[in-house]
XYZ file of C-alpha atoms in Angstrom:
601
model
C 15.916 1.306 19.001
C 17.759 2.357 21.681
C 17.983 -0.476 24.750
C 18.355 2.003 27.447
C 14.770 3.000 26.243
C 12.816 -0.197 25.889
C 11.577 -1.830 28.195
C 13.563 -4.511 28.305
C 14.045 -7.344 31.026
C 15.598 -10.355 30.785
C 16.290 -13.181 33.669
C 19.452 -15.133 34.754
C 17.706 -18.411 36.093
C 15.215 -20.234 34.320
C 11.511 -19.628 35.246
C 10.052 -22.549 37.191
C 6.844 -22.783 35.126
C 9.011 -23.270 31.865
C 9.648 -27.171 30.839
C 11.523 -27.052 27.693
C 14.185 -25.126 26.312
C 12.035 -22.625 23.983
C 9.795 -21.869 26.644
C 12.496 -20.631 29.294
C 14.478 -18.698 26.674
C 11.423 -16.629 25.401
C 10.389 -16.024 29.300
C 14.218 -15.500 30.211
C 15.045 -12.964 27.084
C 11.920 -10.931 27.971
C 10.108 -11.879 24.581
C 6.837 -12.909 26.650
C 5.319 -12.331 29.490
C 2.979 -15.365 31.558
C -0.552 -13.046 32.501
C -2.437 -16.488 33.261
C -2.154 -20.389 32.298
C -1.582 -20.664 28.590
C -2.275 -16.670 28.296
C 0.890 -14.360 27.691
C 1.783 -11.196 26.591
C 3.937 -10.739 23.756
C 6.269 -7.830 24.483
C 8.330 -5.409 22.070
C 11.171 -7.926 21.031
C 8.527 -10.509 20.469
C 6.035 -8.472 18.611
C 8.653 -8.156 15.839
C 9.010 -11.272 15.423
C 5.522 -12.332 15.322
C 5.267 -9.284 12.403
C 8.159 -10.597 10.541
C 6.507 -14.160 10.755
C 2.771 -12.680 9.460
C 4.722 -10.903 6.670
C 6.177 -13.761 5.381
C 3.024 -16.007 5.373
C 0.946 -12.637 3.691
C 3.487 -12.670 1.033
C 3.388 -16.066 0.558
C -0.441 -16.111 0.788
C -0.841 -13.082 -1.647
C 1.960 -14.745 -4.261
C -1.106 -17.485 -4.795
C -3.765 -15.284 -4.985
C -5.279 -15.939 -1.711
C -7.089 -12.644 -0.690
C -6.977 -10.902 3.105
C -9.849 -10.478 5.260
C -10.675 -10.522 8.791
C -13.165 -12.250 10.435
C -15.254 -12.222 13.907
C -13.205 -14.060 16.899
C -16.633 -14.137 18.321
C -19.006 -16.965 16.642
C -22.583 -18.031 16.889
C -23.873 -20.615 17.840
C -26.001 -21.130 15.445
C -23.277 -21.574 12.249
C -21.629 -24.590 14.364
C -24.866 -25.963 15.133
C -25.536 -26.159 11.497
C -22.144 -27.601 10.684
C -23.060 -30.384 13.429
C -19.762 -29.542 15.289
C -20.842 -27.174 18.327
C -21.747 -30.453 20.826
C -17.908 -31.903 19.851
C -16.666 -28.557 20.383
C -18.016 -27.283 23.112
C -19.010 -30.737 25.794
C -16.981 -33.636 23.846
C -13.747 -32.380 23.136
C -14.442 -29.473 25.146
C -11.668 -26.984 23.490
C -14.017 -24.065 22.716
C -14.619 -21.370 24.673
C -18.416 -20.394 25.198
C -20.565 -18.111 26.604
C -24.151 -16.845 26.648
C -24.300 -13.129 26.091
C -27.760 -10.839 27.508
C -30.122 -12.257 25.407
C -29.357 -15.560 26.602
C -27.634 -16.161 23.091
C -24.550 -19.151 22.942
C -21.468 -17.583 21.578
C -18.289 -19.160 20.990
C -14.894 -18.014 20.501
C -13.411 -19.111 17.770
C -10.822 -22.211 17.781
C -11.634 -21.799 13.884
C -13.362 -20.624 11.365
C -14.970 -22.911 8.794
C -18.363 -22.212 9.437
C -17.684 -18.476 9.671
C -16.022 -18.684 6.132
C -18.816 -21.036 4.543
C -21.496 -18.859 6.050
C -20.186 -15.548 4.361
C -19.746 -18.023 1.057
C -23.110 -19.072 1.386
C -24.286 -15.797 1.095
C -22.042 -14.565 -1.634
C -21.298 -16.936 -4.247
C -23.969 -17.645 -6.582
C -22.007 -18.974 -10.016
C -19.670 -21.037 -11.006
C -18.302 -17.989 -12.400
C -17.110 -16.745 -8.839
C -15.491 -19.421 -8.107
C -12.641 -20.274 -7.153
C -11.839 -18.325 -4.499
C -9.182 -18.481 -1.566
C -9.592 -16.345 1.350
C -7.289 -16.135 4.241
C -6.773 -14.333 8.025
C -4.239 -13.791 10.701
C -6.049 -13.853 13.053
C -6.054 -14.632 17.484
C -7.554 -17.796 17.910
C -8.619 -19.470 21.372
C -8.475 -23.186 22.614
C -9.929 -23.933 26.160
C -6.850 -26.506 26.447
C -6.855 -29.223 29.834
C -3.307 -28.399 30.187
C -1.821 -25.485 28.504
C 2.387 -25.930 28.516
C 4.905 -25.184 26.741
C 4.551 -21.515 26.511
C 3.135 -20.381 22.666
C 3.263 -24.016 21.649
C -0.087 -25.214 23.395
C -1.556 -22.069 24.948
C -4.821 -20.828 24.992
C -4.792 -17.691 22.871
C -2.654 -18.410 20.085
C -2.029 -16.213 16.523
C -2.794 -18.200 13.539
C -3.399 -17.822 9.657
C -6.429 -19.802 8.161
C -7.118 -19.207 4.447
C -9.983 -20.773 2.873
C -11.109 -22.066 -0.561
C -13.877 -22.414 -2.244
C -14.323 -24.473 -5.858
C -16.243 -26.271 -8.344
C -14.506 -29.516 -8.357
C -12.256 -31.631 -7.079
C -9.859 -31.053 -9.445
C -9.993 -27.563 -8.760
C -9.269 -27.823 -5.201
C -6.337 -30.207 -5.600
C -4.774 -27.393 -7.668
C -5.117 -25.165 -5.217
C -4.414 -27.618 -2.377
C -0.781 -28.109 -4.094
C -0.083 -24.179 -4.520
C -1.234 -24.145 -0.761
C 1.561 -26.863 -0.218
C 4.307 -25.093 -2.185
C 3.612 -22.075 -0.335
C 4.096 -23.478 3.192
C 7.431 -24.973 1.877
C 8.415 -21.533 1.251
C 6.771 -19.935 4.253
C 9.120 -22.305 6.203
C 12.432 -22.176 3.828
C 12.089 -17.798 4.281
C 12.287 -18.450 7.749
C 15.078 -20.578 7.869
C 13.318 -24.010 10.024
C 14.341 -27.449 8.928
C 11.079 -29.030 8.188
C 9.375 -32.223 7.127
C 5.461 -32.238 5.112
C 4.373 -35.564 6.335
C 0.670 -37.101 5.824
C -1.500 -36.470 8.586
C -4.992 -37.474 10.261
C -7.923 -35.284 9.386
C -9.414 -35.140 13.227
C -11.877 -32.867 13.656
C -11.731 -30.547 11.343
C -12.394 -33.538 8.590
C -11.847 -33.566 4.910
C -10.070 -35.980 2.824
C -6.856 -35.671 3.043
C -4.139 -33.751 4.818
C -0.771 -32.532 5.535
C 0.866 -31.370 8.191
C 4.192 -29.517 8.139
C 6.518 -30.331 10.953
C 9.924 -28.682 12.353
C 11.749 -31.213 13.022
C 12.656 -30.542 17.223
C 13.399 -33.226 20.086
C 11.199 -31.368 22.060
C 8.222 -32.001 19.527
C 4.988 -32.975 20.530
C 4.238 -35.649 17.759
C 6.178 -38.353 16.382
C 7.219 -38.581 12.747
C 7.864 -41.788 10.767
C 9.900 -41.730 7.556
C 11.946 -43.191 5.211
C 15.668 -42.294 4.052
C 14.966 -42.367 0.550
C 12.576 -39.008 0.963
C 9.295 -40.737 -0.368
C 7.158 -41.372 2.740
C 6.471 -39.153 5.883
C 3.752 -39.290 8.151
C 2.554 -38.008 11.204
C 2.084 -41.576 13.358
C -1.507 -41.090 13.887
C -1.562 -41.108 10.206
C 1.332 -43.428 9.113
C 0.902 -47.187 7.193
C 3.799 -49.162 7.317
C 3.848 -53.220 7.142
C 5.140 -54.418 10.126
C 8.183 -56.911 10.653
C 7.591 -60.445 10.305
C 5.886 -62.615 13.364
C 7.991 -65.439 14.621
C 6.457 -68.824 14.779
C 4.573 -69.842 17.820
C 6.252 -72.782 19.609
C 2.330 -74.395 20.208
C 0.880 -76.573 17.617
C -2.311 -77.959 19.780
C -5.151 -75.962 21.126
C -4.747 -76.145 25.050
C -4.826 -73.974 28.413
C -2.193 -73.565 30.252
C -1.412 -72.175 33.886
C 0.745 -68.470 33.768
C 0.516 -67.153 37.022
C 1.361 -63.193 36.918
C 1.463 -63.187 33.609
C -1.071 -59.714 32.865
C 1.581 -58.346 30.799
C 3.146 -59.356 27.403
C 6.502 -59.375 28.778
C 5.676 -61.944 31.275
C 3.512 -64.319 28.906
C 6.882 -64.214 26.828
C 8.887 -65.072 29.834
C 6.759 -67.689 31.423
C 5.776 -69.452 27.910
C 8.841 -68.883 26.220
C 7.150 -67.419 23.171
C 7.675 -64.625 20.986
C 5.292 -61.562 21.397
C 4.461 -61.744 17.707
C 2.680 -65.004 18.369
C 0.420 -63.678 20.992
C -2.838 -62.187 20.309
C -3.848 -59.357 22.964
C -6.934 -58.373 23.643
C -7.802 -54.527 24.513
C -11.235 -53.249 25.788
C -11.877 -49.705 25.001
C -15.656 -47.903 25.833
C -16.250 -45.472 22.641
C -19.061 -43.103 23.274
C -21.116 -41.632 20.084
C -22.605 -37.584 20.165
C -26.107 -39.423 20.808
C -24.917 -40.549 24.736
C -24.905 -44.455 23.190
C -21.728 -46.160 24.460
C -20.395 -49.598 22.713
C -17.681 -51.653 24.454
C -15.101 -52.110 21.499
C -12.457 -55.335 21.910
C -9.594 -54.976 19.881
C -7.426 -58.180 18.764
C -3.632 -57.030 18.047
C -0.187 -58.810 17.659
C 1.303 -58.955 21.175
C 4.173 -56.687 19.989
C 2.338 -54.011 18.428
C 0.309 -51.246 19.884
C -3.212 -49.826 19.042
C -3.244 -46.323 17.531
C -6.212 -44.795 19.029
C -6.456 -41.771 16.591
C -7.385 -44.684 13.832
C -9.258 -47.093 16.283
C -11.142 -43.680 16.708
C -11.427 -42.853 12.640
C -12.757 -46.792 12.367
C -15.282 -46.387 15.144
C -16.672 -43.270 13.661
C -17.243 -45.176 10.624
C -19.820 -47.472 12.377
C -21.552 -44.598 14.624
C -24.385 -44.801 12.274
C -25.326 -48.817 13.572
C -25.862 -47.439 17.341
C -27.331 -44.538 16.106
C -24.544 -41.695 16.405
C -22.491 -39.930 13.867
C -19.108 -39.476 15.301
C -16.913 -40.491 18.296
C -16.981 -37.921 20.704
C -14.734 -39.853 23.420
C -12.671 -43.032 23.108
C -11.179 -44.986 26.981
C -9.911 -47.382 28.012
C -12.537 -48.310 31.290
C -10.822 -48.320 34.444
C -12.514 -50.538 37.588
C -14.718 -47.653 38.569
C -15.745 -47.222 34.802
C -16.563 -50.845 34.157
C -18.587 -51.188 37.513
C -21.108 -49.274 35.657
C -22.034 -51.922 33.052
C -20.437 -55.138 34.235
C -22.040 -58.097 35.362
C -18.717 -59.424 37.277
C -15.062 -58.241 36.890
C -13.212 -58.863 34.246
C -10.299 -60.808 33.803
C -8.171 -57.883 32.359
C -4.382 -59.356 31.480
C -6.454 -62.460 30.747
C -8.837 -61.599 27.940
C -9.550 -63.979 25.017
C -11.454 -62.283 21.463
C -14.125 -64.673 22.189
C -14.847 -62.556 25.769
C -18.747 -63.112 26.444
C -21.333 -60.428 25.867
C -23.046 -62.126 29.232
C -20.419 -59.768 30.829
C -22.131 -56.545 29.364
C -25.414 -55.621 31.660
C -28.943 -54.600 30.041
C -28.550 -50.685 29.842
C -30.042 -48.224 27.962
C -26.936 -46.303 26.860
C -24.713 -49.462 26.446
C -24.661 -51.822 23.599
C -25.602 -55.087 24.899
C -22.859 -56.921 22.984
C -18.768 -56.297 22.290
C -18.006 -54.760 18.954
C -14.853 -57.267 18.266
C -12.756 -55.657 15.674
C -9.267 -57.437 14.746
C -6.688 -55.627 13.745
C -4.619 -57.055 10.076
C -1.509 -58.192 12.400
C -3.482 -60.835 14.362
C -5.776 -61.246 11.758
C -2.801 -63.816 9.790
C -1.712 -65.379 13.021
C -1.622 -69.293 13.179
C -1.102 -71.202 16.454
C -1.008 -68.044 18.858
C -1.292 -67.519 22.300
C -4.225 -65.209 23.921
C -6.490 -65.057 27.300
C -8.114 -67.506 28.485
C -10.585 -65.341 30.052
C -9.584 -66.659 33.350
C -7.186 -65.535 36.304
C -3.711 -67.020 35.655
C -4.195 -68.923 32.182
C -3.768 -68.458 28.812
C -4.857 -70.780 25.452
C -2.175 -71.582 23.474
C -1.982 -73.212 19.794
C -5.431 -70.867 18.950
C -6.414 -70.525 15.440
C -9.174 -68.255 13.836
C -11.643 -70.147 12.414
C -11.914 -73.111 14.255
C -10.521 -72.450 18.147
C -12.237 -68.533 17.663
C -14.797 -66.931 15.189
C -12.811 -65.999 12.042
C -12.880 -62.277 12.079
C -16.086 -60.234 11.170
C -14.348 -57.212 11.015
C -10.855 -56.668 10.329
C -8.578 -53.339 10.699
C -5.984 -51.695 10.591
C -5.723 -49.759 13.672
C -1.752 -50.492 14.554
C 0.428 -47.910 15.687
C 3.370 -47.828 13.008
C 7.203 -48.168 14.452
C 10.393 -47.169 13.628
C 11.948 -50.368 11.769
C 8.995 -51.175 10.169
C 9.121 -51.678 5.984
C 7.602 -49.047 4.197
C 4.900 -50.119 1.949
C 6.205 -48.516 -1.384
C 9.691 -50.332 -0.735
C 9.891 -52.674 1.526
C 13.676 -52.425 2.062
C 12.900 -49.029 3.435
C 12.798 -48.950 7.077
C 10.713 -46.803 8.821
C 12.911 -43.948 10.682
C 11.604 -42.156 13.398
C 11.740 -38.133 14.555
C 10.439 -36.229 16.250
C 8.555 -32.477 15.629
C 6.087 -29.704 16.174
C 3.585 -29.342 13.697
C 3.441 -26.161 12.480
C 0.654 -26.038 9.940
C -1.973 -28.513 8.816
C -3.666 -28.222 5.220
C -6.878 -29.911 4.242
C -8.847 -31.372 1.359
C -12.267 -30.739 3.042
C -14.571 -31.732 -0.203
C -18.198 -30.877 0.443
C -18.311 -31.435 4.705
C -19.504 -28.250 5.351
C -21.101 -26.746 2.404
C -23.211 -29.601 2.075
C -24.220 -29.301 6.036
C -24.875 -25.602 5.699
C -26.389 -25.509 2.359
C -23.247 -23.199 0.428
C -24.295 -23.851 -2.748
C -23.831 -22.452 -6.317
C -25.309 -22.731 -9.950
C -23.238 -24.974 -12.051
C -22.966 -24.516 -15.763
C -25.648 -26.670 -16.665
C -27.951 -24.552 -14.418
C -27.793 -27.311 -11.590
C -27.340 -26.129 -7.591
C -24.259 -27.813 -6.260
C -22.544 -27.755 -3.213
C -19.225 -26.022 -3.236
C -15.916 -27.921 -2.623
C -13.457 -26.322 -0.116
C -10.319 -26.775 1.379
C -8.594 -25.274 4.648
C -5.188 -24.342 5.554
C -3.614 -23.158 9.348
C -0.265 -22.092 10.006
C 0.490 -21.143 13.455
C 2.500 -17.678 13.269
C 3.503 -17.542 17.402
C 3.667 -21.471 17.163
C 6.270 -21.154 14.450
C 8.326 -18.166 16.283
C 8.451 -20.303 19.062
C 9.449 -23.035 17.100
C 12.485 -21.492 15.503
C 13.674 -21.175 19.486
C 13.162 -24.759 20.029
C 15.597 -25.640 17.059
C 17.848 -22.991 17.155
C 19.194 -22.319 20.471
C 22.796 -22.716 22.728
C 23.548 -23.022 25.981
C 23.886 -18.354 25.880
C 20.508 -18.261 24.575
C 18.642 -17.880 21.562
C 19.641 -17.677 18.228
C 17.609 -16.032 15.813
C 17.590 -16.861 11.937
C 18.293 -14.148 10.354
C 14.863 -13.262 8.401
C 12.691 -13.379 12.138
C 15.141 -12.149 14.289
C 13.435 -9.134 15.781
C 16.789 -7.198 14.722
C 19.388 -7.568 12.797
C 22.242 -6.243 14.694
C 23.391 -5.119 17.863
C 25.553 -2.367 18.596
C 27.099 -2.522 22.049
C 29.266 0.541 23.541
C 31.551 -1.516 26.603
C 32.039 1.764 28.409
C 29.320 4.398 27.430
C 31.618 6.985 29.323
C 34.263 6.606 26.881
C 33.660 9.219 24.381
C 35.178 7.294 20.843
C 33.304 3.869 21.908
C 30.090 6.258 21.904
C 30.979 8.436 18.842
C 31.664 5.212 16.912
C 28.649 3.408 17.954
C 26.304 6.571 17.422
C 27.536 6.558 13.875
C 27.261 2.691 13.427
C 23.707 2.613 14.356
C 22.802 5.628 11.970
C 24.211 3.882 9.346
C 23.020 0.476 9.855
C 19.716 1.578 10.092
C 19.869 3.630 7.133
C 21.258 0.624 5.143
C 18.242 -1.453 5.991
C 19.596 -3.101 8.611
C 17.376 -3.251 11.415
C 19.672 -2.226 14.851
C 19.220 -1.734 18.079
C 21.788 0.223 19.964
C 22.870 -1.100 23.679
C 23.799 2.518 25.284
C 22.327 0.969 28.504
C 25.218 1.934 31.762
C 25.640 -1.782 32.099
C 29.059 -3.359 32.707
C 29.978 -4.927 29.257
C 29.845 -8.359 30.420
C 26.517 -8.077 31.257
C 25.546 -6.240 27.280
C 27.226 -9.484 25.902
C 25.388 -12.156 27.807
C 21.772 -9.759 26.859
C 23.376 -9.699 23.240
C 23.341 -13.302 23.232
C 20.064 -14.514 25.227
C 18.195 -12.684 23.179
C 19.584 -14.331 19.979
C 20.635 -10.728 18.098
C 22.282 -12.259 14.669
C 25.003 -9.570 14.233
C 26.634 -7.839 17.146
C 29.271 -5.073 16.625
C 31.333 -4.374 19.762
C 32.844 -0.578 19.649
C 35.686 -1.589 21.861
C 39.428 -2.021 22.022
C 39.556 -2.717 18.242
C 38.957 0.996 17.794
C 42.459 2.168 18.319
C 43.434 0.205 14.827
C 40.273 1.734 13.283
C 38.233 -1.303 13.414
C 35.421 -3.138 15.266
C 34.218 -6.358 16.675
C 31.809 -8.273 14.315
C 30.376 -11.245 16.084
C 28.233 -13.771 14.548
C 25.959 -15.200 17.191
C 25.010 -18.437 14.867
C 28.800 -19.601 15.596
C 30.620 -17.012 17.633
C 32.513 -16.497 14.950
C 34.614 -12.826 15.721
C 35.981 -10.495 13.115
C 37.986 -7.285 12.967
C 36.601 -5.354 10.790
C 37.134 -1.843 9.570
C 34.580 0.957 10.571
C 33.854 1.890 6.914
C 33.082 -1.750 5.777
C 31.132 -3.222 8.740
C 27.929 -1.491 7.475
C 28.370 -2.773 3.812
C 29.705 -6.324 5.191
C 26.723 -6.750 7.675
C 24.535 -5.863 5.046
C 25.165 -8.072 2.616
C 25.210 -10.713 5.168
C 21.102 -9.629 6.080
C 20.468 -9.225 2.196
C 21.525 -13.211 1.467
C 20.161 -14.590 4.308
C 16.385 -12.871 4.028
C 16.727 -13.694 0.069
């Protein structure tokens, strides 16, 4: 492709809307284009990519078996309605888009696609003999996100693959669920990202057990804990770690004590001079259930540890069924205005003790009348500890479970894992901490949503049985952006080699100059006869300005028809390290060449 012909823009300063250093170079290069919040338009350079990315993940895909189809972005209401997730979609979490067509019909567009999938396998699959099957897309997708940013990393129309599969055991689908695994190892390797699988929360999509796969980038949404030895990773939502001893309280007799300003743990440790593994804190958090019920949930944790509310979430769900509910569909913690609503008198937040009365909890129809108290495993051991006092300005000290508080009904583990704690297969592992972008997310689904939507098929003993499934995302524009966000200089991006929209760049310095011209016409022929994808900068642009374009837009290979000509030779530049060769005009097509051949092998 000739530059001079594309249309092809790229930016000196850094768009204001951009925050992190992916984002700017895409918008900068001219590889997208911002139409609305969290909307772009992928333009010529970026469309490459994005088909060198989908080409990988369909071989990959196809190497396993997995079969192509294509599926409606536009969903039913009905088919999520069955599945019991179109309230959670559309009003709790709220990322769906929906609409209600002519015939006063609710439609969604489709975040995903598991009822589609199950729906079409419903009506399909009959025998065991069918099965199993894996199915897969690439496919637009849409989230309704609160604040798209980022650019491609969290916007609201998105390109992703979902595949599918369908089986008649267990066993069955953790076969499948490990090719699935391989396969995004190799996805990932062919595209040259440094990347961590790492054990992951379900969330909504439910299931088992899952993996997500991260590239590892500082400007990553999610932290990752790990160990150095290679046997544990985990997203933190996910991760299980034992945490570092407590110290021993100074207090050996149950008292109260006056802490003035003391709301915070830091100044309960100053004032008492205590460690914050001997104090119990007490959080209040109002979980709401998909029936409207609401139950005030007060959560007993080690004063140095925090509470992971992606777990406090997955234990709450757990017990929707005593107030009547089935999942969580939101989890706060009550501000003043939200606690006016069902208090009887303020509440002594900084101050809390577990045994906080229910007396504080008004008669409402929507609220539990009484706390749920849960206690998470680190305060659960505690001796002699320090907590509220449920009163302004004081805290008990020298409190034990048992016979100062109720021992614990309910104990949990909903702790937020840290970096330094020992990992539970060897405890003189430390926990390490990184940070990353998840790319894809597989899933062990079991029987969720063939069981809810009645996909069924005749087992060999004649017997209807529910089919068990799995599910498996990648995120192809994610993942291009992704490769920006770890591979990048202060000049711009820099492409790996097997999703770099081309190969090779020729630039001409002086397109007047008839040799620079005849060279380059013939380099560019050649190249591209070779294999090697080339686009040829013949724009009349001063040749400063070709090299900084060359480089912004992250080109691997760029051959310079310059001064070198006179000895019969060109510029080679490597954009990865700047490295710049001589080279001889009948062995730069060969050279480059082999250079594309090893690193797409």
């Amino acid at each position: 492709m000739r530059l001079s012909q594309m249309l092809f823009v790229t930016l000196r300063e850094d768009p204001a809307e951009a925050e992190i250093p992916s984002h700017k170079l895409l918008l900068r290069a001219g590889y997208i284009r911002r139409i609305g919040s969290g909307i772009y338009t992928y333009m010529p350079l970026m469309w490459r990519v994005l088909q060198k990315v989908s080409q990988i993940v369909r071989d990959e895909m196809n190497a396993i078996g997995s079969q192509e189809l294509l599926m409606p972005q536009i969903q039913p209401s009905e088919l999520w309605q069955e599945s019991g997730r179109w309230d959670t979609y559309t009003k709790a979490e709220g990322i769906m888009f929906s609409l209600i067509d002519r015939q006063n019909r609710e439609i969604g567009l489709g975040p995903t696609h598991e009822e589609v999938i199950t729906a079409v396998a419903r009506d399909m699959i009959r025998s065991y003999r069918q099965l199993p099957q894996t199915l897969y897309q690439i496919q637009n997708k849409f989230r309704d996100e609160i604040r798209p940013r980022f650019g491609l990393m969290r916007g609201r129309e998105f390109i992703m693959k979902d595949a599918y599969s369908f089986h008649t055991t267990d066993e069955s689908l953790k076969a499948t669920y490990q090719q699935m695994h391989d396969a995004y190892c190799k996805i990932l390797t062919r595209t040259g990202l440094k990347f961590r699988p790492v054990d992951a929360d379900s969330g909504a999509i439910g299931g088992a057990g899952s993996q997500e796969f991260m590239v590892l980038a500082e400007a990553g949404e999610d932290e990752i804990l790990y160990t150095e030895d290679g046997q544990y990773a985990a997203n933190v939502e996910k991760a299980i770690a034992i945490p570092v001893d407590a110290e021993p309280s100074p207090f050996t007799t149950f008292e109260k004590m006056l802490t003035k300003n003391t709301s915070t743990i830091a100044k309960v440790c100053k004032k008492l001079d205590c460690p914050a593994s001997a104090i119990v804190k007490n959080v209040l958090y109002q979980a709401t259930f998909d029936n409207g019920k609401s139950v005030l949930v007060l959560v007993s944790i080690r004063g140095d540890q925090d509470v992971n509310d992606v777990k406090l979430q997955n234990a709450l769900t757990q017990l929707a069924a005593n107030y009547g509910g089935t999942t969580v569909i939101a989890l706060v913690v009550p501000d003043v205005e939200a606690q006016a609503k069902w208090a009887t008198q303020k509440l002594t937040v900084g101050y809390l003790s577990p045994a906080l009365s229910d007396d504080y909890i008004q008669q409402l129809d929507d609220i539990a009348p009484q706390f749920l108290r849960l206690v998470d495993q680190t305060a659960a051991d505690l001796e002699n500890f320090i907590t509220g006092a449920d009163e302004w300005n004081h805290h008990m000290v020298g409190a034990n479970w048992g016979t100062d508080y109720p021992k614990p009904e309910r104990v949990v583990d909903v702790r937020k894992v840290q970096a330094g704690d020992k990992a539970v297969h060897d405890q003189s592992q430390l926990l390490q901490t990184a940070r990353g972008i998840e790319i894809g997310h597989i899933f062990q689904l079991g029987t969720k949503y063939s069981e809810a939507m009645n996909a069924t098929f005749t087992n060999e003993q004649g017997e209807e049985q529910p089919m068990t499934m799995g599910c498996y995302g990648i995120g192809v524009s994610r993942l291009a952006q992704s490769a920006v966000e770890q591979s990048y200089d202060k000049n711009g991006i820099i492409w790996p080699v097997a999703i770099a929209p081309y190969h090779a760049v020729v630039v001409v310095p002086n397109i007047t100059a008839a040799e620079q011209m005849a060279a380059a016409e013939q380099l560019y022929a050649e190249l591209n006869a070779a294999g090697v994808e080339t686009l040829f900068d013949d724009r009349d642009e001063r040749a400063g300005v070709k090299f900084k374009d060359s480089e912004l837009i992250g080109i691997p290979f760029r051959v310079v028809t310059g001064k070198a000509l006179k000895d019969g030779k060109v510029e080679v530049v490597k954009r990865a390290n700047g490295e710049k060769l001589d080279v001889p005009i009948d062995e730069v097509v060969a050279l480059i060449a082999d250079w594309v051949k090893a690193a797409c092998a």
